[in-house]
Short mmCIF file of C-alpha atoms in Angstrom, two decimals:
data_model
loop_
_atom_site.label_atom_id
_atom_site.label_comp_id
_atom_site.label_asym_id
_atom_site.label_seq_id
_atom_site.Cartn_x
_atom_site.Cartn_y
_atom_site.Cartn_z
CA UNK A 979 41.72 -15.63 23.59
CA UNK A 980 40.30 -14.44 26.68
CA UNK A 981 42.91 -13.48 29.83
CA UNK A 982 42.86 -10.86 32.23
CA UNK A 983 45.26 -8.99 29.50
CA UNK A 984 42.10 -8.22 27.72
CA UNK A 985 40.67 -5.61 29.90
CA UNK A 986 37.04 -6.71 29.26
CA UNK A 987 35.66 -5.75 32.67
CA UNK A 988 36.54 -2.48 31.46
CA UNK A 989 33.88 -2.23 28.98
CA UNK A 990 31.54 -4.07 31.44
CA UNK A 991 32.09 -1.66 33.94
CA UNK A 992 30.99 1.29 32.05
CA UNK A 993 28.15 -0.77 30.09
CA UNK A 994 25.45 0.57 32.79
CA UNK A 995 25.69 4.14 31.60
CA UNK A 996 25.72 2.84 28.34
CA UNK A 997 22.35 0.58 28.78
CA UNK A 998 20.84 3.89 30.07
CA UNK A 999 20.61 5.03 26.57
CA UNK A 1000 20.53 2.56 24.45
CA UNK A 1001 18.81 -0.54 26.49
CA UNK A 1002 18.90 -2.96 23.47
CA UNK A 1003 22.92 -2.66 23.54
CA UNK A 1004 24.55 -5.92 22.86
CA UNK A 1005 28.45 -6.73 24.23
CA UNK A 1006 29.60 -9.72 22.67
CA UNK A 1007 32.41 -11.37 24.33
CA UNK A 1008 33.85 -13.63 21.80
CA UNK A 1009 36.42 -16.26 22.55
CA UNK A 1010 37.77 -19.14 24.44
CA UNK A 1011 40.10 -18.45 27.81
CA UNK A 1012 43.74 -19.07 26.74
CA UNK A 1013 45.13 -22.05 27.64
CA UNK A 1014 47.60 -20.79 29.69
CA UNK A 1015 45.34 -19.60 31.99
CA UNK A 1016 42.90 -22.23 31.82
CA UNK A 1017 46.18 -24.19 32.89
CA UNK A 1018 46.30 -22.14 35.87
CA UNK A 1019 43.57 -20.42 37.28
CA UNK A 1020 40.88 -22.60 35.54
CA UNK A 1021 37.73 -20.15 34.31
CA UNK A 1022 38.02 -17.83 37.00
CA UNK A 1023 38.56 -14.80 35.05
CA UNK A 1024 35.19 -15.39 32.72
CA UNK A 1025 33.10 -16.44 35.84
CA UNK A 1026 34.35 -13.22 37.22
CA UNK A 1027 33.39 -11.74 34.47
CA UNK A 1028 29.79 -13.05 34.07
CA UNK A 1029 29.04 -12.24 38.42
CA UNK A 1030 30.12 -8.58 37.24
CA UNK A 1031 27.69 -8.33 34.81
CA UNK A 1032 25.12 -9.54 37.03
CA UNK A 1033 26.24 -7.37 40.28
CA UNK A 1034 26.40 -4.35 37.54
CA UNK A 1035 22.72 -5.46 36.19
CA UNK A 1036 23.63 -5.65 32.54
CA UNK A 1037 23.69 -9.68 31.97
CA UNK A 1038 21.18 -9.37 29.81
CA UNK A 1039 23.16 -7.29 27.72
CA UNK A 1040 26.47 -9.36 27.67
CA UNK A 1041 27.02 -12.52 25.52
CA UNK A 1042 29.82 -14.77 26.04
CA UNK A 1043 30.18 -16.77 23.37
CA UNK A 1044 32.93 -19.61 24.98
CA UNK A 1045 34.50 -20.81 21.41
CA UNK A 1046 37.23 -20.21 18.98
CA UNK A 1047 36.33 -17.85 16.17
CA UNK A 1048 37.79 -18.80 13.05
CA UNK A 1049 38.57 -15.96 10.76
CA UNK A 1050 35.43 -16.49 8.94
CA UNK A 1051 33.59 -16.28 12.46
CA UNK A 1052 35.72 -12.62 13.32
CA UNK A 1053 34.77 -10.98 9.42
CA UNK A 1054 30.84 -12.00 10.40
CA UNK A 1055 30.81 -10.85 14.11
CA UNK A 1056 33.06 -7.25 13.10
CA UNK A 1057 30.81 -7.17 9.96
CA UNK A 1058 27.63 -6.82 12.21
CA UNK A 1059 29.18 -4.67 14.90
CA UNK A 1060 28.08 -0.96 15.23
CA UNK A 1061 31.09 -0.95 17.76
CA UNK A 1062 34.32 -2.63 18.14
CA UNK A 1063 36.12 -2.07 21.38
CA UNK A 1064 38.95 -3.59 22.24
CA UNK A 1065 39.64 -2.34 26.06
CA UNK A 1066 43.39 -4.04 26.33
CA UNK A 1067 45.56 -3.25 29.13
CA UNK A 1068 48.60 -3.40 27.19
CA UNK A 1069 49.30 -2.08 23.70
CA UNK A 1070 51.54 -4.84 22.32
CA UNK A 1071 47.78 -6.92 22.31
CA UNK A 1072 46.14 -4.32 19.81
CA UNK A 1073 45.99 -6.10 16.59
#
Protein backbone atom coordinates (compact mmCIF):
# COMPACT_ATOMS: atom_id res chain seq x y z
CA UNK A 1 0.00 0.00 0.00
CA UNK A 2 1.28 3.23 -0.93
CA UNK A 3 0.92 6.38 1.83
CA UNK A 4 3.12 9.03 2.70
CA UNK A 5 4.28 6.44 5.63
CA UNK A 6 6.31 4.84 2.97
CA UNK A 7 9.02 7.32 2.54
CA UNK A 8 9.35 6.67 -1.24
CA UNK A 9 10.37 10.21 -2.21
CA UNK A 10 13.23 9.31 -0.21
CA UNK A 11 14.67 6.96 -2.59
CA UNK A 12 13.52 9.28 -5.45
CA UNK A 13 15.31 11.99 -4.10
CA UNK A 14 18.64 10.45 -4.06
CA UNK A 15 17.94 8.37 -7.44
CA UNK A 16 19.86 11.28 -9.50
CA UNK A 17 23.22 10.45 -7.99
CA UNK A 18 22.34 7.08 -8.40
CA UNK A 19 21.39 7.39 -12.36
CA UNK A 20 24.86 9.05 -12.60
CA UNK A 21 26.38 5.69 -12.38
CA UNK A 22 24.34 3.35 -13.32
CA UNK A 23 21.85 5.11 -16.05
CA UNK A 24 19.90 1.85 -16.80
CA UNK A 25 18.73 1.83 -12.94
CA UNK A 26 15.20 0.78 -12.58
CA UNK A 27 12.92 1.94 -9.23
CA UNK A 28 9.89 0.05 -9.21
CA UNK A 29 7.19 1.45 -7.19
CA UNK A 30 4.84 -1.34 -6.63
CA UNK A 31 1.41 -0.94 -5.17
CA UNK A 32 -1.94 0.61 -4.95
CA UNK A 33 -2.49 3.96 -2.55
CA UNK A 34 -4.25 2.72 0.64
CA UNK A 35 -7.60 3.26 0.86
CA UNK A 36 -7.53 5.36 3.61
CA UNK A 37 -5.86 7.83 1.90
CA UNK A 38 -7.42 7.47 -1.32
CA UNK A 39 -10.51 8.24 1.04
CA UNK A 40 -8.97 11.40 1.86
CA UNK A 41 -6.55 13.07 -0.09
CA UNK A 42 -7.44 11.20 -3.37
CA UNK A 43 -3.91 10.32 -5.43
CA UNK A 44 -2.14 13.22 -4.35
CA UNK A 45 0.69 11.57 -2.74
CA UNK A 46 1.58 9.30 -6.09
CA UNK A 47 1.02 12.36 -8.43
CA UNK A 48 3.42 14.02 -6.13
CA UNK A 49 5.43 11.46 -6.48
CA UNK A 50 5.53 11.05 -10.31
CA UNK A 51 6.09 15.47 -10.75
CA UNK A 52 9.24 14.63 -8.43
CA UNK A 53 10.58 12.32 -10.60
CA UNK A 54 10.14 14.49 -13.44
CA UNK A 55 11.41 17.90 -11.65
CA UNK A 56 14.45 15.47 -10.40
CA UNK A 57 14.87 14.13 -14.22
CA UNK A 58 14.75 10.45 -13.41
CA UNK A 59 11.05 9.48 -14.79
CA UNK A 60 12.46 7.44 -17.01
CA UNK A 61 13.90 5.51 -14.41
CA UNK A 62 10.82 5.15 -12.05
CA UNK A 63 7.91 2.67 -12.64
CA UNK A 64 4.77 2.88 -10.83
CA UNK A 65 3.06 0.01 -11.19
CA UNK A 66 -0.72 1.24 -9.64
CA UNK A 67 -2.01 -2.48 -8.58
CA UNK A 68 -2.18 -4.91 -5.79
CA UNK A 69 0.64 -7.44 -5.77
CA UNK A 70 -0.43 -10.69 -4.72
CA UNK A 71 2.16 -12.70 -2.97
CA UNK A 72 2.98 -14.46 -6.07
CA UNK A 73 3.46 -10.89 -7.75
CA UNK A 74 6.01 -9.72 -4.45
CA UNK A 75 8.29 -13.42 -4.73
CA UNK A 76 8.63 -12.42 -8.77
CA UNK A 77 9.32 -8.62 -8.42
CA UNK A 78 11.96 -9.32 -5.03
CA UNK A 79 13.17 -12.37 -7.07
CA UNK A 80 14.39 -10.00 -9.94
CA UNK A 81 15.55 -7.15 -7.74
CA UNK A 82 19.35 -6.41 -7.45
CA UNK A 83 18.03 -3.99 -4.65
CA UNK A 84 15.28 -3.89 -2.24
CA UNK A 85 14.81 -0.66 -0.38
CA UNK A 86 12.31 -0.04 1.71
CA UNK A 87 12.82 3.86 2.78
CA UNK A 88 9.88 3.84 5.66
CA UNK A 89 9.55 6.64 7.95
CA UNK A 90 8.53 4.60 10.75
CA UNK A 91 9.87 1.25 11.91
CA UNK A 92 6.66 -0.47 13.03
CA UNK A 93 6.07 -0.58 8.77
CA UNK A 94 9.33 -2.75 8.19
CA UNK A 95 8.07 -6.13 7.44
Amino acid sequence: MVGRSKGIEIAIKALPEVVKRHPEIQYIVLGKTHPHVVAHEGEIYRESLETLSKELGVSENIIFLDQYATEEDLVKYLSAADIYITPYLNECQIT
